[in-house]
Amino acid sequence: LKPVWPKPVWPLLGRAIVPQGVATGPSRPLEFAMQLPSAAIAAAALASLLCRSDAASLRRAGLRQEPDTACGKGFDNLVKGSQDYYRTAAVELWTHPSHVSDNATFEAEFECWFASMCTTKCGGLPSQADSRKKALTETCRNVQADWLKVWSMFSQDEIKWFKKNYPSNEVQEEGEDTVHYKQAMETAKEVNKKELLCLTLFTIDDECVKWPHIRMG
């Protein structure tokens, strides 16, 4: 006997394949006809979900897609005298026993902020060295003094300028945890807040900066 092989059935998209003997009509929908369109709809829904996810990721990455000027022209592009100033400041201001090596741990972040200040000339803020340099030096060298002591030495204009220009703005999608643009900059600020504020005021008071070394009072 010659074997008889069943013929393959290849359904076409949108075409109903109804087995013989299955009743159709208003009382029984074409269930088999609905299987392929349903799969197509599910695939389209998944693609739409992925597109929305990609769009959210692009919104979060928006700042990274634009030219990054947060560090001004960059530390490596500062004149040697300005770079030397920062090197001496990193030694003189990071004296707390638990922070003494943080100037190396967060070197890129502190160099970034210093380069931003130098590039923008500290927003044109005037030096207040004559009135506060001595007290600023004593406070920054005193390991018992906290960051609030330094913060209280900022003028209102300096406070506004610092909050506006330090590059760690919050970036948050609805329903998500708060993150910061340049999260490492935010971490460096929170871990070494006193030292960062001291660096900021010394840079302003040294006229942003006109000497190759930090000038202690």
Short mmCIF file of C-alpha atoms in Angstrom, two decimals:
data_model
loop_
_atom_site.label_atom_id
_atom_site.label_comp_id
_atom_site.label_asym_id
_atom_site.label_seq_id
_atom_site.Cartn_x
_atom_site.Cartn_y
_atom_site.Cartn_z
CA LEU A 1 0.00 0.00 0.00
CA LYS A 2 1.20 3.48 -0.84
CA PRO A 3 1.28 5.67 2.28
CA VAL A 4 -0.87 8.78 2.21
CA TRP A 5 0.70 11.76 3.96
CA PRO A 6 -1.59 14.52 5.25
CA LYS A 7 -1.25 17.78 3.39
CA PRO A 8 0.22 20.61 5.45
CA VAL A 9 -2.06 23.48 6.17
CA TRP A 10 -0.36 26.91 6.11
CA PRO A 11 -2.82 29.54 7.34
CA LEU A 12 -2.68 32.99 5.82
CA LEU A 13 -2.87 36.06 8.03
CA GLY A 14 -6.51 37.02 8.43
CA ARG A 15 -7.82 33.83 6.80
CA ALA A 16 -9.92 31.45 8.88
CA ILE A 17 -8.90 27.79 9.01
CA VAL A 18 -11.96 25.88 10.17
CA PRO A 19 -11.75 22.11 10.66
CA GLN A 20 -14.41 20.07 8.94
CA GLY A 21 -17.48 19.55 11.09
CA VAL A 22 -17.03 22.65 13.24
CA ALA A 23 -20.16 24.72 13.08
CA THR A 24 -19.92 28.42 12.45
CA GLY A 25 -22.42 31.22 12.56
CA PRO A 26 -23.88 33.71 15.04
CA SER A 27 -24.12 31.04 17.74
CA ARG A 28 -20.43 30.03 17.51
CA PRO A 29 -17.71 32.55 16.63
CA LEU A 30 -14.79 31.63 14.44
CA GLU A 31 -12.39 30.94 17.30
CA PHE A 32 -9.74 29.54 15.04
CA ALA A 33 -9.92 32.58 12.81
CA MET A 34 -9.20 34.84 15.77
CA GLN A 35 -5.95 33.17 16.86
CA LEU A 36 -3.62 34.74 14.32
CA PRO A 37 -4.97 38.30 14.57
CA SER A 38 -4.76 38.06 18.38
CA ALA A 39 -1.09 37.10 18.17
CA ALA A 40 -0.44 40.02 15.86
CA ILE A 41 -2.19 42.42 18.24
CA ALA A 42 -0.13 41.09 21.17
CA ALA A 43 3.09 41.60 19.23
CA ALA A 44 2.08 45.16 18.35
CA ALA A 45 1.26 45.91 21.99
CA LEU A 46 4.67 44.60 23.09
CA ALA A 47 6.41 46.75 20.48
CA SER A 48 4.47 49.80 21.69
CA LEU A 49 5.49 49.09 25.29
CA LEU A 50 9.14 48.82 24.30
CA CYS A 51 8.92 52.09 22.40
CA ARG A 52 7.48 53.87 25.45
CA SER A 53 10.27 52.42 27.61
CA ASP A 54 12.89 53.59 25.11
CA ALA A 55 11.33 57.06 25.05
CA ALA A 56 11.56 57.32 28.86
CA SER A 57 15.19 56.27 28.71
CA LEU A 58 15.91 58.91 26.09
CA ARG A 59 14.27 61.59 28.24
CA ARG A 60 16.49 60.61 31.17
CA ALA A 61 19.52 60.64 28.88
CA GLY A 62 18.57 63.96 27.29
CA LEU A 63 21.17 65.96 29.17
CA ARG A 64 23.88 63.50 28.17
CA GLN A 65 22.97 63.88 24.49
CA GLU A 66 23.61 67.61 24.57
CA PRO A 67 27.12 69.10 24.74
CA ASP A 68 28.30 68.78 28.35
CA THR A 69 29.46 72.15 29.64
CA ALA A 70 28.99 71.32 33.33
CA CYS A 71 32.78 71.32 33.84
CA GLY A 72 33.33 74.53 31.92
CA LYS A 73 36.17 74.06 29.47
CA GLY A 74 37.51 71.15 31.55
CA PHE A 75 40.24 70.96 34.16
CA ASP A 76 42.89 69.80 31.69
CA ASN A 77 42.29 72.93 29.60
CA LEU A 78 42.88 75.36 32.47
CA VAL A 79 46.17 77.26 32.53
CA LYS A 80 48.88 75.63 34.61
CA GLY A 81 48.67 78.30 37.32
CA SER A 82 44.98 77.49 37.92
CA GLN A 83 45.69 73.76 38.01
CA ASP A 84 48.48 74.38 40.53
CA TYR A 85 46.08 76.44 42.65
CA TYR A 86 43.67 73.51 42.84
CA ARG A 87 46.46 71.09 43.78
CA THR A 88 47.45 73.20 46.77
CA ALA A 89 43.80 73.72 47.78
CA ALA A 90 43.19 69.95 47.69
CA VAL A 91 45.97 69.53 50.26
CA GLU A 92 45.15 72.48 52.53
CA LEU A 93 41.37 71.95 52.70
CA TRP A 94 41.10 68.16 52.96
CA THR A 95 42.52 67.75 56.46
CA HIS A 96 39.74 65.92 58.33
CA PRO A 97 41.00 62.43 59.27
CA SER A 98 38.04 60.70 57.65
CA HIS A 99 38.18 62.82 54.48
CA VAL A 100 41.89 63.22 53.91
CA SER A 101 41.93 60.83 50.94
CA ASP A 102 38.60 61.93 49.46
CA ASN A 103 40.35 64.56 47.33
CA ALA A 104 41.69 61.57 45.38
CA THR A 105 38.50 59.49 45.54
CA PHE A 106 36.41 62.30 44.06
CA GLU A 107 39.21 63.99 42.16
CA ALA A 108 37.31 64.15 38.86
CA GLU A 109 34.24 65.68 40.51
CA PHE A 110 36.13 68.38 42.45
CA GLU A 111 38.26 69.21 39.41
CA CYS A 112 35.04 69.51 37.39
CA TRP A 113 33.53 72.05 39.80
CA PHE A 114 36.78 74.00 40.08
CA ALA A 115 37.07 74.14 36.27
CA SER A 116 33.48 75.34 36.03
CA MET A 117 34.17 78.15 38.51
CA CYS A 118 37.33 79.22 36.69
CA THR A 119 35.65 79.13 33.27
CA THR A 120 32.74 81.30 34.41
CA LYS A 121 34.92 83.55 36.60
CA CYS A 122 32.72 82.55 39.54
CA GLY A 123 29.74 84.27 37.99
CA GLY A 124 31.38 87.64 38.49
CA LEU A 125 31.05 87.40 42.27
CA PRO A 126 33.39 89.80 44.09
CA SER A 127 36.13 88.67 46.44
CA GLN A 128 35.40 89.06 50.14
CA ALA A 129 38.90 88.11 51.25
CA ASP A 130 39.41 91.26 53.30
CA SER A 131 36.37 90.62 55.48
CA ARG A 132 36.29 86.84 55.86
CA LYS A 133 39.55 85.19 54.79
CA LYS A 134 40.89 84.86 58.35
CA ALA A 135 37.65 83.39 59.75
CA LEU A 136 37.24 81.21 56.66
CA THR A 137 40.74 79.79 57.08
CA GLU A 138 40.20 79.01 60.77
CA THR A 139 36.83 77.34 60.10
CA CYS A 140 38.05 75.25 57.18
CA ARG A 141 41.08 74.05 59.14
CA ASN A 142 39.08 73.27 62.28
CA VAL A 143 38.07 69.60 62.07
CA GLN A 144 35.43 70.20 64.75
CA ALA A 145 33.56 72.78 62.65
CA ASP A 146 30.87 71.39 60.34
CA TRP A 147 29.74 72.54 56.89
CA LEU A 148 27.03 74.79 58.31
CA LYS A 149 29.73 77.07 59.73
CA VAL A 150 31.09 77.55 56.22
CA TRP A 151 27.64 77.84 54.66
CA SER A 152 26.83 80.72 57.01
CA MET A 153 29.72 82.67 55.45
CA PHE A 154 28.11 82.62 51.99
CA SER A 155 26.40 85.83 50.92
CA GLN A 156 22.87 85.59 49.49
CA ASP A 157 24.24 86.13 45.99
CA GLU A 158 26.79 83.35 46.52
CA ILE A 159 24.11 80.98 47.77
CA LYS A 160 21.92 81.62 44.71
CA TRP A 161 24.88 81.24 42.38
CA PHE A 162 26.06 77.99 43.99
CA LYS A 163 22.60 76.38 43.93
CA LYS A 164 22.10 77.38 40.30
CA ASN A 165 25.50 76.36 38.98
CA TYR A 166 26.69 73.31 40.91
CA PRO A 167 25.98 70.49 38.42
CA SER A 168 23.78 68.00 40.27
CA ASN A 169 20.21 68.99 39.41
CA GLU A 170 17.47 66.46 40.20
CA VAL A 171 16.21 64.41 37.26
CA GLN A 172 13.09 62.35 38.03
CA GLU A 173 10.51 60.47 35.99
CA GLU A 174 6.99 60.12 37.39
CA GLY A 175 6.83 57.19 39.79
CA GLU A 176 10.60 56.78 39.92
CA ASP A 177 13.15 57.42 42.65
CA THR A 178 14.93 60.75 42.60
CA VAL A 179 18.24 60.71 40.76
CA HIS A 180 20.60 63.54 39.89
CA TYR A 181 22.20 64.68 36.69
CA LYS A 182 25.86 63.79 37.32
CA GLN A 183 25.01 61.65 40.33
CA ALA A 184 28.70 61.40 41.25
CA MET A 185 28.80 65.19 41.66
CA GLU A 186 25.91 64.97 44.12
CA THR A 187 27.66 62.18 46.03
CA ALA A 188 30.92 64.14 46.22
CA LYS A 189 29.04 67.18 47.53
CA GLU A 190 27.20 65.23 50.24
CA VAL A 191 30.25 63.28 51.42
CA ASN A 192 32.62 66.27 51.41
CA LYS A 193 30.23 69.17 51.79
CA LYS A 194 32.41 71.25 54.10
CA GLU A 195 35.53 70.85 51.95
CA LEU A 196 33.58 71.63 48.77
CA LEU A 197 32.10 74.80 50.27
CA CYS A 198 35.53 75.87 51.52
CA LEU A 199 36.99 75.33 48.06
CA THR A 200 34.19 77.42 46.58
CA LEU A 201 34.70 80.40 48.89
CA PHE A 202 38.48 80.34 48.66
CA THR A 203 38.23 80.29 44.87
CA ILE A 204 35.90 83.29 44.93
CA ASP A 205 38.03 85.20 47.43
CA ASP A 206 41.20 84.49 45.44
CA GLU A 207 39.52 86.18 42.48
CA CYS A 208 38.80 82.95 40.66
CA VAL A 209 41.90 82.56 40.58
CA LYS A 210 44.83 84.95 40.20
CA TRP A 211 47.50 82.99 42.08
CA PRO A 212 49.15 79.60 41.49
CA HIS A 213 48.41 78.55 45.09
CA ILE A 214 45.63 78.90 47.63
CA ARG A 215 46.03 81.94 49.88
CA MET A 216 45.24 81.05 53.49
CA GLY A 217 44.42 83.82 55.94
#
